[in-house]
Short mmCIF file of C-alpha atoms in Angstrom, two decimals:
data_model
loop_
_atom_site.label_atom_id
_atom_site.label_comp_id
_atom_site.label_asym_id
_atom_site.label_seq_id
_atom_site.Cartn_x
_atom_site.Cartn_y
_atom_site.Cartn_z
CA UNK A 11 -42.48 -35.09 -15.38
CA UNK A 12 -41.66 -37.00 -18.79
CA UNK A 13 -37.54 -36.49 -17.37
CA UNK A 14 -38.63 -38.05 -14.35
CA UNK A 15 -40.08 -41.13 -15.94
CA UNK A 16 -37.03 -41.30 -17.43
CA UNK A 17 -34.69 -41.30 -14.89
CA UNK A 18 -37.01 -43.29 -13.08
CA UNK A 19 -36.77 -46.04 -15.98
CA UNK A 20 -33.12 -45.22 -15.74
CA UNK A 21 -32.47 -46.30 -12.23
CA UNK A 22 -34.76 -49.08 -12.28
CA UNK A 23 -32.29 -50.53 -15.00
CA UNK A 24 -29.40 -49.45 -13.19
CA UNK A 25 -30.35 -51.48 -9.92
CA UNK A 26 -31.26 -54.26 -11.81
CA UNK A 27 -28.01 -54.22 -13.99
CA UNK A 28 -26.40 -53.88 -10.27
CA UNK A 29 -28.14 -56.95 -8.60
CA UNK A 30 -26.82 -58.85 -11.04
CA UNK A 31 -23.87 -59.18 -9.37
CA UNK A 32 -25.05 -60.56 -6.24
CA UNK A 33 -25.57 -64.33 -6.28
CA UNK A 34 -29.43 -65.13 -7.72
CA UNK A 35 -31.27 -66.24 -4.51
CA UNK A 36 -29.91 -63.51 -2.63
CA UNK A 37 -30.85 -60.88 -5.88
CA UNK A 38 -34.39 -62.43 -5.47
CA UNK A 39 -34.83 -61.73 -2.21
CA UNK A 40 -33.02 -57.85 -2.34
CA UNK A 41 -35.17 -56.60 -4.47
CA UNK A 42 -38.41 -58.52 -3.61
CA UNK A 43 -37.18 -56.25 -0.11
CA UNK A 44 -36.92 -53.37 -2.07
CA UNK A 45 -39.99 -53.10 -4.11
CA UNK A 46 -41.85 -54.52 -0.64
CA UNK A 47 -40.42 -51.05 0.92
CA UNK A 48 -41.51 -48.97 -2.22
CA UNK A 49 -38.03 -48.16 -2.46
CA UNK A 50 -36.42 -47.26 -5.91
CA UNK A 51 -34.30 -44.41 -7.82
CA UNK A 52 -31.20 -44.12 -6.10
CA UNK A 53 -31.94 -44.97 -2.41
CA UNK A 54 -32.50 -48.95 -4.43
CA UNK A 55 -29.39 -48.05 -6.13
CA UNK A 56 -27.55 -47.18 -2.91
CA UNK A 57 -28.80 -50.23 -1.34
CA UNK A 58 -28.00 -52.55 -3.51
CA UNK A 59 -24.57 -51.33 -4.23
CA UNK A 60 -23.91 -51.35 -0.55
CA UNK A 61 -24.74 -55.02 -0.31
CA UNK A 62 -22.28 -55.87 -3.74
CA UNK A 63 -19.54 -53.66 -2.00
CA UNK A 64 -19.54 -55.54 1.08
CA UNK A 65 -19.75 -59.04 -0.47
CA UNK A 66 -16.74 -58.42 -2.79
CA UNK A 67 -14.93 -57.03 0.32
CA UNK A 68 -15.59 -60.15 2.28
CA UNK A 69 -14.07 -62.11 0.02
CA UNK A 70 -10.82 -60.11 0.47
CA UNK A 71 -10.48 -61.21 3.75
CA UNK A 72 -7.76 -63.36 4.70
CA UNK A 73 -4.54 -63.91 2.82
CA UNK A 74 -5.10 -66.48 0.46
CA UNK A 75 -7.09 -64.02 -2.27
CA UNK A 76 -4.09 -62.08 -1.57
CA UNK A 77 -1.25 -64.66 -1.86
CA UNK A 78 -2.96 -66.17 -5.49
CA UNK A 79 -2.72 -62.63 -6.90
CA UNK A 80 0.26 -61.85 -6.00
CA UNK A 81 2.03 -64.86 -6.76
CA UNK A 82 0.40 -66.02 -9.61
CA UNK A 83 -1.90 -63.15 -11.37
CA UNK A 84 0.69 -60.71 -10.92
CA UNK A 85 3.75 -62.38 -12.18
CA UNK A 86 1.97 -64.35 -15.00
CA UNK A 87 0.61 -60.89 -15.96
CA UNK A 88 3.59 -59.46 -16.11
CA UNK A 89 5.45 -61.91 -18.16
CA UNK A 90 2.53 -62.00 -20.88
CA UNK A 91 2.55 -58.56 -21.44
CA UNK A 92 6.59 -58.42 -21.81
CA UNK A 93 6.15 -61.71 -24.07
CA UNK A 94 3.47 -59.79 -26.05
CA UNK A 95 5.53 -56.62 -26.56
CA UNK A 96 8.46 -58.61 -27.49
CA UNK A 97 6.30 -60.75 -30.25
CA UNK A 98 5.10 -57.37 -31.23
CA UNK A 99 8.39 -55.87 -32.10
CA UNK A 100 9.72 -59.10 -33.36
CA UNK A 101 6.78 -59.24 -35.94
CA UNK A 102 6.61 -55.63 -36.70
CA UNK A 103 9.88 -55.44 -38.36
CA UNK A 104 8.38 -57.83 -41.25
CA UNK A 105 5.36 -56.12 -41.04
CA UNK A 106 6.96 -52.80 -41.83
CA UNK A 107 9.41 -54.61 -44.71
CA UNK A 108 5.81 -55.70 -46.96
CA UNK A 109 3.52 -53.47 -46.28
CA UNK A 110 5.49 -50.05 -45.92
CA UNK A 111 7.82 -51.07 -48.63
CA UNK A 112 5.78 -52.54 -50.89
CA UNK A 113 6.09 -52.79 -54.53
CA UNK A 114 3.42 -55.47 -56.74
CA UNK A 115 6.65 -56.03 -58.67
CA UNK A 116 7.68 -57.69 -56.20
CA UNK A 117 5.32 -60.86 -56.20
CA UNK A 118 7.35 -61.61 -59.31
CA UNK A 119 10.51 -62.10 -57.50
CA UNK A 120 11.03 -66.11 -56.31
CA UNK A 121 13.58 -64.17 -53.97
CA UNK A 122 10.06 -63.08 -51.68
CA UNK A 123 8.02 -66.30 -51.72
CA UNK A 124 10.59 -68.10 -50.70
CA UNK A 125 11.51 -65.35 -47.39
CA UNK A 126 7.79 -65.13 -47.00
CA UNK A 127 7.56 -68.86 -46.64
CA UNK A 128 10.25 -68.72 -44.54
CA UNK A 129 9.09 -65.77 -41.87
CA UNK A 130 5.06 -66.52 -42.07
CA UNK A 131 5.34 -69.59 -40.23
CA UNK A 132 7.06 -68.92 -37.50
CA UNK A 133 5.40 -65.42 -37.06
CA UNK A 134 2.13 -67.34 -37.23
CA UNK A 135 3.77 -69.67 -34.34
CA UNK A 136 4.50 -67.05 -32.52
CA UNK A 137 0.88 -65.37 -32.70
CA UNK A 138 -0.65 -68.58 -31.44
CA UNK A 139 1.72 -69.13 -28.69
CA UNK A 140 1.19 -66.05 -26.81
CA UNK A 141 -2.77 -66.55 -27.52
CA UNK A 142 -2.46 -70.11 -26.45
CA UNK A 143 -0.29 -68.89 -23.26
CA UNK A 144 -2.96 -65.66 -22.65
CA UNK A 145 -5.84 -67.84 -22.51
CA UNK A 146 -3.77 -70.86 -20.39
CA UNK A 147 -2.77 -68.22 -17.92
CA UNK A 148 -6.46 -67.08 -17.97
CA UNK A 149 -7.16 -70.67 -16.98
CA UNK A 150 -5.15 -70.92 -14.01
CA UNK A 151 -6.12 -67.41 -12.49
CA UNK A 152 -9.72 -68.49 -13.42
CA UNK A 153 -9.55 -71.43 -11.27
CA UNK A 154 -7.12 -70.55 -9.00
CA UNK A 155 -9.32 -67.21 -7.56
CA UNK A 156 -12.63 -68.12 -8.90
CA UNK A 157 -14.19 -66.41 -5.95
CA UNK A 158 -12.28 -62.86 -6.60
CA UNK A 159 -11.86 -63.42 -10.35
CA UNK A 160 -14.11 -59.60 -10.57
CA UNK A 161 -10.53 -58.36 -8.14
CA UNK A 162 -7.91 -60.93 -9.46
CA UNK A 163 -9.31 -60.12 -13.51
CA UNK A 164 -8.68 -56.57 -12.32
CA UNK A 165 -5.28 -57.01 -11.54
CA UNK A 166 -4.04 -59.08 -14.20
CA UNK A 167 -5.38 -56.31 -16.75
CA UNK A 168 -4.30 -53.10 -15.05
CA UNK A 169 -0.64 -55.08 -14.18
CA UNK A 170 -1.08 -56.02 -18.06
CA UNK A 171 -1.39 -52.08 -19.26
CA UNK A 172 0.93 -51.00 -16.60
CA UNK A 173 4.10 -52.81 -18.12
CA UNK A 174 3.06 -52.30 -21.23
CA UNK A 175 2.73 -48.44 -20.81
CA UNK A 176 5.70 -47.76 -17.94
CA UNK A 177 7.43 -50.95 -18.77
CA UNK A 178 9.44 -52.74 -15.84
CA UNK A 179 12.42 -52.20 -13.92
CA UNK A 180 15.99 -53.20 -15.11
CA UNK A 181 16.75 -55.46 -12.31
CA UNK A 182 14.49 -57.77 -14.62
CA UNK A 183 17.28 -58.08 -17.19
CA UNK A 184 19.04 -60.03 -15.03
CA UNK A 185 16.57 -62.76 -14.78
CA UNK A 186 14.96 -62.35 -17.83
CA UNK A 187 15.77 -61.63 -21.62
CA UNK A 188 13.77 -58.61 -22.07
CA UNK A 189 15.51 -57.45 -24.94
CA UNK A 190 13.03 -56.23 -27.80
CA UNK A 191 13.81 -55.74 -31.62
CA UNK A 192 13.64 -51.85 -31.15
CA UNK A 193 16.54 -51.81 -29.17
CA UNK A 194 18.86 -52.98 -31.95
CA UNK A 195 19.79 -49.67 -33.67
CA UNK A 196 19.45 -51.42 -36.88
CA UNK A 197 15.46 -51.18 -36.74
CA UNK A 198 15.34 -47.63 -36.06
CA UNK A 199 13.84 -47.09 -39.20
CA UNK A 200 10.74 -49.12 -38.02
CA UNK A 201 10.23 -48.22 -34.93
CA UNK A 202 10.74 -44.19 -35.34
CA UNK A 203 7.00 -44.95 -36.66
CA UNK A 204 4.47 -43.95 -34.07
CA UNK A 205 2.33 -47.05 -34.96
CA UNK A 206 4.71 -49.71 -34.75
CA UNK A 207 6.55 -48.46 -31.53
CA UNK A 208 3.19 -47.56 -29.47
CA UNK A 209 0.01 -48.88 -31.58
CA UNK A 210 0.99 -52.44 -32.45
CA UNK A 211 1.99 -53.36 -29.45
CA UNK A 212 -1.15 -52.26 -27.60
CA UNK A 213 -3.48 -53.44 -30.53
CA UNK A 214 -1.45 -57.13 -30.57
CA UNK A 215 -1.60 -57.24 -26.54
CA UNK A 216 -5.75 -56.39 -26.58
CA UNK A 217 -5.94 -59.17 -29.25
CA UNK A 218 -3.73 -61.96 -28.41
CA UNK A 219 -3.38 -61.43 -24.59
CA UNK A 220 -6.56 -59.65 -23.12
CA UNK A 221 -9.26 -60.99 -25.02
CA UNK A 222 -7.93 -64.85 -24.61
CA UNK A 223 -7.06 -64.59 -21.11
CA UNK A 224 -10.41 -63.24 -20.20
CA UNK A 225 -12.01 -66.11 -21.79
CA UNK A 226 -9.77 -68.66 -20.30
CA UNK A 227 -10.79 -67.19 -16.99
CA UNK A 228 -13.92 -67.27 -17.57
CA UNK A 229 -13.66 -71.10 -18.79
CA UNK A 230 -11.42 -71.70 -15.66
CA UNK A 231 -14.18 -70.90 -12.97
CA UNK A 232 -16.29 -73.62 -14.66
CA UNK A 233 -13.06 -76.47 -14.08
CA UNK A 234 -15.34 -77.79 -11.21
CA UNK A 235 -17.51 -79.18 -14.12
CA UNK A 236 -14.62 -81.80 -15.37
CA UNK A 237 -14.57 -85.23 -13.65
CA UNK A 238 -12.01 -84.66 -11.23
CA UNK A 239 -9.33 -86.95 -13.33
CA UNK A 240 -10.00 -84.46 -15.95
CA UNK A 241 -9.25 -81.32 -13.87
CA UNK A 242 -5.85 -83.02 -12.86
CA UNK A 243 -4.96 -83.86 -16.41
CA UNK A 244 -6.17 -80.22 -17.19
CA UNK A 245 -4.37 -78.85 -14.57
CA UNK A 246 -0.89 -80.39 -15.55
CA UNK A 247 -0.89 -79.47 -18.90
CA UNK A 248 -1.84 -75.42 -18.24
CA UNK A 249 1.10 -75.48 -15.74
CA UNK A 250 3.12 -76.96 -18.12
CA UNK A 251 2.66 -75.04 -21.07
CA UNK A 252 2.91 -71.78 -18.51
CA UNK A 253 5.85 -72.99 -17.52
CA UNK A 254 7.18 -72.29 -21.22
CA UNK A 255 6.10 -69.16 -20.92
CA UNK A 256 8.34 -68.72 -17.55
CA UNK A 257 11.05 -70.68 -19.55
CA UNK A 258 11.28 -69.46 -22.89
CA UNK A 259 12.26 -65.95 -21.09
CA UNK A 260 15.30 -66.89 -18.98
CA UNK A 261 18.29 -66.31 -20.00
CA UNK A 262 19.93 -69.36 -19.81
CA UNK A 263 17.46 -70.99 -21.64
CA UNK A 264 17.54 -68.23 -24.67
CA UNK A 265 21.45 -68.54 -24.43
CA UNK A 266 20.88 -71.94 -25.49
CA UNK A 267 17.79 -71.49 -28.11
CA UNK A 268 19.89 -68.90 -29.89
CA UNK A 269 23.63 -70.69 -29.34
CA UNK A 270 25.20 -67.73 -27.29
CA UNK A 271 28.84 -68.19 -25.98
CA UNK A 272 29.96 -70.05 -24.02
CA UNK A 273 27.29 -72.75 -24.02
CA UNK A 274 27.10 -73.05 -27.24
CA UNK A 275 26.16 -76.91 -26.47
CA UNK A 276 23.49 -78.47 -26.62
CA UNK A 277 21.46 -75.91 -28.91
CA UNK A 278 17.80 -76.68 -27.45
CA UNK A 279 14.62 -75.83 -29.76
CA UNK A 280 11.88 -72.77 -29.02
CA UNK A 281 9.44 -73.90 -26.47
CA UNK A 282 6.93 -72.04 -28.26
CA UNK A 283 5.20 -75.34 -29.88
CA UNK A 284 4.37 -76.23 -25.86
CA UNK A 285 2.51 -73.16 -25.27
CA UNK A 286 -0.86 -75.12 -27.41
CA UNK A 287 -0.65 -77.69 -24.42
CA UNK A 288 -2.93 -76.08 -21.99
CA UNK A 289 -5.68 -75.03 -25.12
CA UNK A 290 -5.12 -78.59 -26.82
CA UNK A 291 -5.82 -80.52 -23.32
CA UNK A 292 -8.91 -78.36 -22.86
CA UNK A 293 -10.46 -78.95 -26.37
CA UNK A 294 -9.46 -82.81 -25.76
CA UNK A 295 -11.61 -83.39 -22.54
CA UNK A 296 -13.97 -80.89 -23.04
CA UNK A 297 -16.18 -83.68 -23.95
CA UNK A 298 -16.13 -85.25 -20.93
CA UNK A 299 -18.01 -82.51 -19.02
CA UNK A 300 -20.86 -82.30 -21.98
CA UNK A 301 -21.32 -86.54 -21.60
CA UNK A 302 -21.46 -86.29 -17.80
CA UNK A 303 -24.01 -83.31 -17.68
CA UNK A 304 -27.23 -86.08 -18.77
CA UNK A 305 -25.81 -88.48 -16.13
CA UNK A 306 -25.62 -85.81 -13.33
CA UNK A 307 -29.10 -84.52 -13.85
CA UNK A 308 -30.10 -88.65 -13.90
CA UNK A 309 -28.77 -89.08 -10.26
CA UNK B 16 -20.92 -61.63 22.61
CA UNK B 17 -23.19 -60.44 20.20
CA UNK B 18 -22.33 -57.40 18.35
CA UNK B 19 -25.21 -54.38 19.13
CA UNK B 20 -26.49 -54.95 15.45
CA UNK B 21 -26.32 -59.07 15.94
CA UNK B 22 -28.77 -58.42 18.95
CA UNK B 23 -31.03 -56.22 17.36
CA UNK B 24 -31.34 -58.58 14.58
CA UNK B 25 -31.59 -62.07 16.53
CA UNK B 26 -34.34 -60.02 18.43
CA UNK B 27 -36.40 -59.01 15.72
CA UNK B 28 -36.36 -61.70 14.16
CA UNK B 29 -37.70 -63.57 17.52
CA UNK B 30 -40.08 -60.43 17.66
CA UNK B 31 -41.70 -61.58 14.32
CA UNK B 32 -41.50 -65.00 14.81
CA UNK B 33 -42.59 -66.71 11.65
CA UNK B 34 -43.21 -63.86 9.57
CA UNK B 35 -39.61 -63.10 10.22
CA UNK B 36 -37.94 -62.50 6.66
CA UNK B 37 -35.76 -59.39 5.30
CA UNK B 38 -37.40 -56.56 4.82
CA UNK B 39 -39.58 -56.91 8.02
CA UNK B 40 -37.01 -57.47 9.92
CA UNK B 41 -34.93 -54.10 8.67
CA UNK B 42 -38.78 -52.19 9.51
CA UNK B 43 -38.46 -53.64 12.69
CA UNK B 44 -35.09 -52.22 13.42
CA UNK B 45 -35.59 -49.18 11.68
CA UNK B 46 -38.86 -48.84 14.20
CA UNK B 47 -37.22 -49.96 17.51
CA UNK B 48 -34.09 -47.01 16.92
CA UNK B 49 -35.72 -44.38 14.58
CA UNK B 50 -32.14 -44.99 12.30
CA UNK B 51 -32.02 -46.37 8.98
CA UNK B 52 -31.32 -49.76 8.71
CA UNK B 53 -28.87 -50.72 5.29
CA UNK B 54 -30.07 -53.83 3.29
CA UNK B 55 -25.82 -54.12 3.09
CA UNK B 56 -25.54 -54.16 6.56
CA UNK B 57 -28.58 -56.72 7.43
CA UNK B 58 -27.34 -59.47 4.87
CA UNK B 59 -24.14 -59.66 5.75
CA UNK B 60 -24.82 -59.85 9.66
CA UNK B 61 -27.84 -62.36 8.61
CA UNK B 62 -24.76 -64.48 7.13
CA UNK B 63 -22.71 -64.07 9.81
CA UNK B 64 -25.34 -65.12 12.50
CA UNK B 65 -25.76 -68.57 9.94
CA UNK B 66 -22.39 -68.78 10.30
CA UNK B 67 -22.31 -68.91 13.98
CA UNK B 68 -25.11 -70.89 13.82
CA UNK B 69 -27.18 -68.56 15.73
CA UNK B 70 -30.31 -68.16 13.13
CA UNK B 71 -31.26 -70.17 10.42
CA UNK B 72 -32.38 -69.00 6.78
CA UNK B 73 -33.73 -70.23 4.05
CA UNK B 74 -36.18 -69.09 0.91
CA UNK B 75 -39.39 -68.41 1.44
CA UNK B 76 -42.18 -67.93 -1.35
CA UNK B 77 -43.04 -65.06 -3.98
CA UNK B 78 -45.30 -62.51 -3.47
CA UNK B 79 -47.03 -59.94 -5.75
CA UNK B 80 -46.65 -57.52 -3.77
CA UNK B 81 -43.07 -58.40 -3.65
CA UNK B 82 -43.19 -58.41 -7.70
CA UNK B 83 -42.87 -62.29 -7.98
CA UNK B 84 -39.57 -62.71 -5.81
CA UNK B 85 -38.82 -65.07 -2.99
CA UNK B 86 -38.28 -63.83 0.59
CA UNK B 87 -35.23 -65.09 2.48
CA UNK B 88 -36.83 -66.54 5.57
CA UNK B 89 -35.54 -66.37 9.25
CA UNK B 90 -35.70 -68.35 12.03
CA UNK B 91 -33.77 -67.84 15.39
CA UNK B 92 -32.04 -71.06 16.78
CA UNK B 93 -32.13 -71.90 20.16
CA UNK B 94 -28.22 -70.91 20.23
CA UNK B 95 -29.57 -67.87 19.14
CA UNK B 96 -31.70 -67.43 21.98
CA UNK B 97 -28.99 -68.22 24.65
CA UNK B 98 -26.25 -65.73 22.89
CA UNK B 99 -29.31 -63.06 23.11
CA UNK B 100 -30.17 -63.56 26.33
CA UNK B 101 -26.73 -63.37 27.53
CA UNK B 102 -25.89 -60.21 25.89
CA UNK B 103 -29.48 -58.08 27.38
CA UNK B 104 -28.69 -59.32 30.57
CA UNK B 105 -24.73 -57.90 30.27
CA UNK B 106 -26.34 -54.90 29.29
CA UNK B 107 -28.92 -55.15 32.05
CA UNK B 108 -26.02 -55.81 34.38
CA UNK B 109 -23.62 -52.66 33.21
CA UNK B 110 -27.01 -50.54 33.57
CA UNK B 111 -27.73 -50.87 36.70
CA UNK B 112 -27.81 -48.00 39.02
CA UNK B 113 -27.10 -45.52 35.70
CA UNK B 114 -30.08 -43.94 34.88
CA UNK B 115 -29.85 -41.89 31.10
CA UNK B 116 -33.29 -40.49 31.82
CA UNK B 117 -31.78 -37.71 34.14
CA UNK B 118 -28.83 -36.98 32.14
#
């Protein structure tokens, strides 16, 4: 009897953690229905689910839900996840060289201050820009498939994992520089470590590219809320600073950051610095939408 | 053409007139053809009738025995009507001379 409380109690919390996903007039009046009928346990449960399933499903129809995520989720995904496990290896090496190797004798040398001055910053820039492009990309696929973000989040994270466990195929090399500090054999001695070939990676992708891109999608359904010059302003900046995701990978444009024959001229600087456009143009007009909330509820 | 589901609904609905909401509706149904009648299945063709612009919905008020929550209303329009009307009398039309009592 006391079990079947229990489950009872169980249920009930399960259908109303379910109906949660259905919109809030329509969860009002679903399980007003439902406790009109005397219905509960997992007949409610059924119900309900039913009613979720074929909302999501409806809007899956057409191909626009299918056209944003598979030109936009899919490839953005991609290219985070290979720009995450790249700024994993690259940082891992100097990860391994102080804290494997280290020696306090060492904070007597000028010899490490001065290489640790010289390293910190730009691992730190390179931290922020694929958090800053993580969270931008979030942005766009946010506002671009607000309606499917529960499918279109879905994709972006199991794409995400996917190239970051399998990898992608070669033909990519050709478009992109996808070459990674472990494949230099002079690193071996780093990455024949378990946790910097297959832990760090995964760790720095949850931190700097999951958890940021979820919140920017989240913040990118809510884009209606900016004054429409806003959103345009908004807008302009994510795709720009995306775009130096897209272009900080080609190889042209990494034969010129790192002065590879034959075009050895001009040498052109990192794009990374651009990637804080999208998060900087957000924090910057972010205002806007708290001032024009009063005048809203006025009218 | 109505669907066989859109007609049971629209009629119903008509059936109950202005006590015409959700859950009486899916008793309704679930009276008229002894089969049970999804709450999945009756939202999403209540949706699809709005959109067609064949019955019109909107929230009603809370009732205890509801546990405090709103009913979603329904009314049919008279579009509704006409697309009902024109579907029983197909089916009044394809029936005739067949008689599924002595078969």
């Amino acid at each position: 009897m006391i079990r079947m409380t229990l489950l009872d109690s169980l249920l009930r919390r399960i259908v109303d953690a379910a109906s949660l996903l259905l919109d809030s007039a329509e969860r009002d009046a679903v399980c007003g229905d439902l406790a009109e009928s005397g219905e509960s346990g997992p007949r409610a449960l059924r119900e309900v689910l039913s009613l979720v399933v074929r909302r999501r499903a409806a809007c899956l129809r057409g191909w626009r839900p299918w056209l944003t995520v598979a030109g936009v989720t899919v490839p953005l995904s991609v290219l985070l996840s290979l720009q995450s496990r790249r700024t994993a290896d690259g940082t891992a090496i100097y990860l391994w060289l102080y804290v494997n190797n280290w020696d306090w004798t060492i904070i007597h040398n000028s010899g490490f201050w001065q290489e640790l001055a010289q390293c910190a910053p730009g691992v730190l820039l390179s931290y922020l820009s694929l958090a800053c492009w993580s969270w931008t990309t979030g942005l766009l696929v946010g506002f671009f498939a607000r309606r499917i973000l529960w499918f279109s989040g879905a994709a972006f994270f199991v794409v995400a994992l996917a190239v970051s466990v399998f990898g992608v195929p070669l033909i990519f090399d050709h478009i992109l520089v996808l070459q990674r500090a472990r494949d230099f054999h002079n690193n071996a001695a780093v990455f024949i470590e378990a946790f910097y070939r297959e832990v760090f990676p995964q760790c720095l992708q949850l931190i700097l590219v999951v958890l940021p891109a979820w919140r920017g999608m989240l913040q990118g359904c809510q884009i209606d809320r900016f004054p429409r010059f806003a959103q345009v302003l908004l807008l302009i900046a994510a795709t720009a600073a995306v775009g130096t995701l897209v272009s900080t990978n080609l190889l042209w444009w990494q034969m010129r950051v790192w002065d590879i024959w034959p075009l050895r001229q001009p040498r052109l600087p990192s794009l990374m610095p651009l990637a804080i456009a999208g998060p900087a143009a957000y924090l910057l007009l972010a205002p806007l939408v708290r001032r024009a909330r009063p005048c809203a509820s006025q009218s | 053409m109505l669907g066989e589901f859109e007609y049971l609904l629209i009629t119903a609905a008509t059936r109950l007139g202005e006590e015409a909401y959700g859950a009486a509706i899916r008793r309704e149904i679930e009276d008229a053809t002894g089969h049970r009648c999804s709450i999945g299945a009756l939202y999403t063709t209540l949706d699809r009738l709005q959109t067609k612009g064949l019955v019109k919905t909107w929230m009603g008020e809370a009732t205890a025995q509801r546990g405090g929550r709103a009913k979603r209303m329904v009314q049919v329009t008279g579009k509704g009507v006409q697309a009902a009307t024109s579907f029983y009398r197909a089916v009044t039309r394809v029936s005739r001379d067949v008689s599924w009592d002595t078969q």
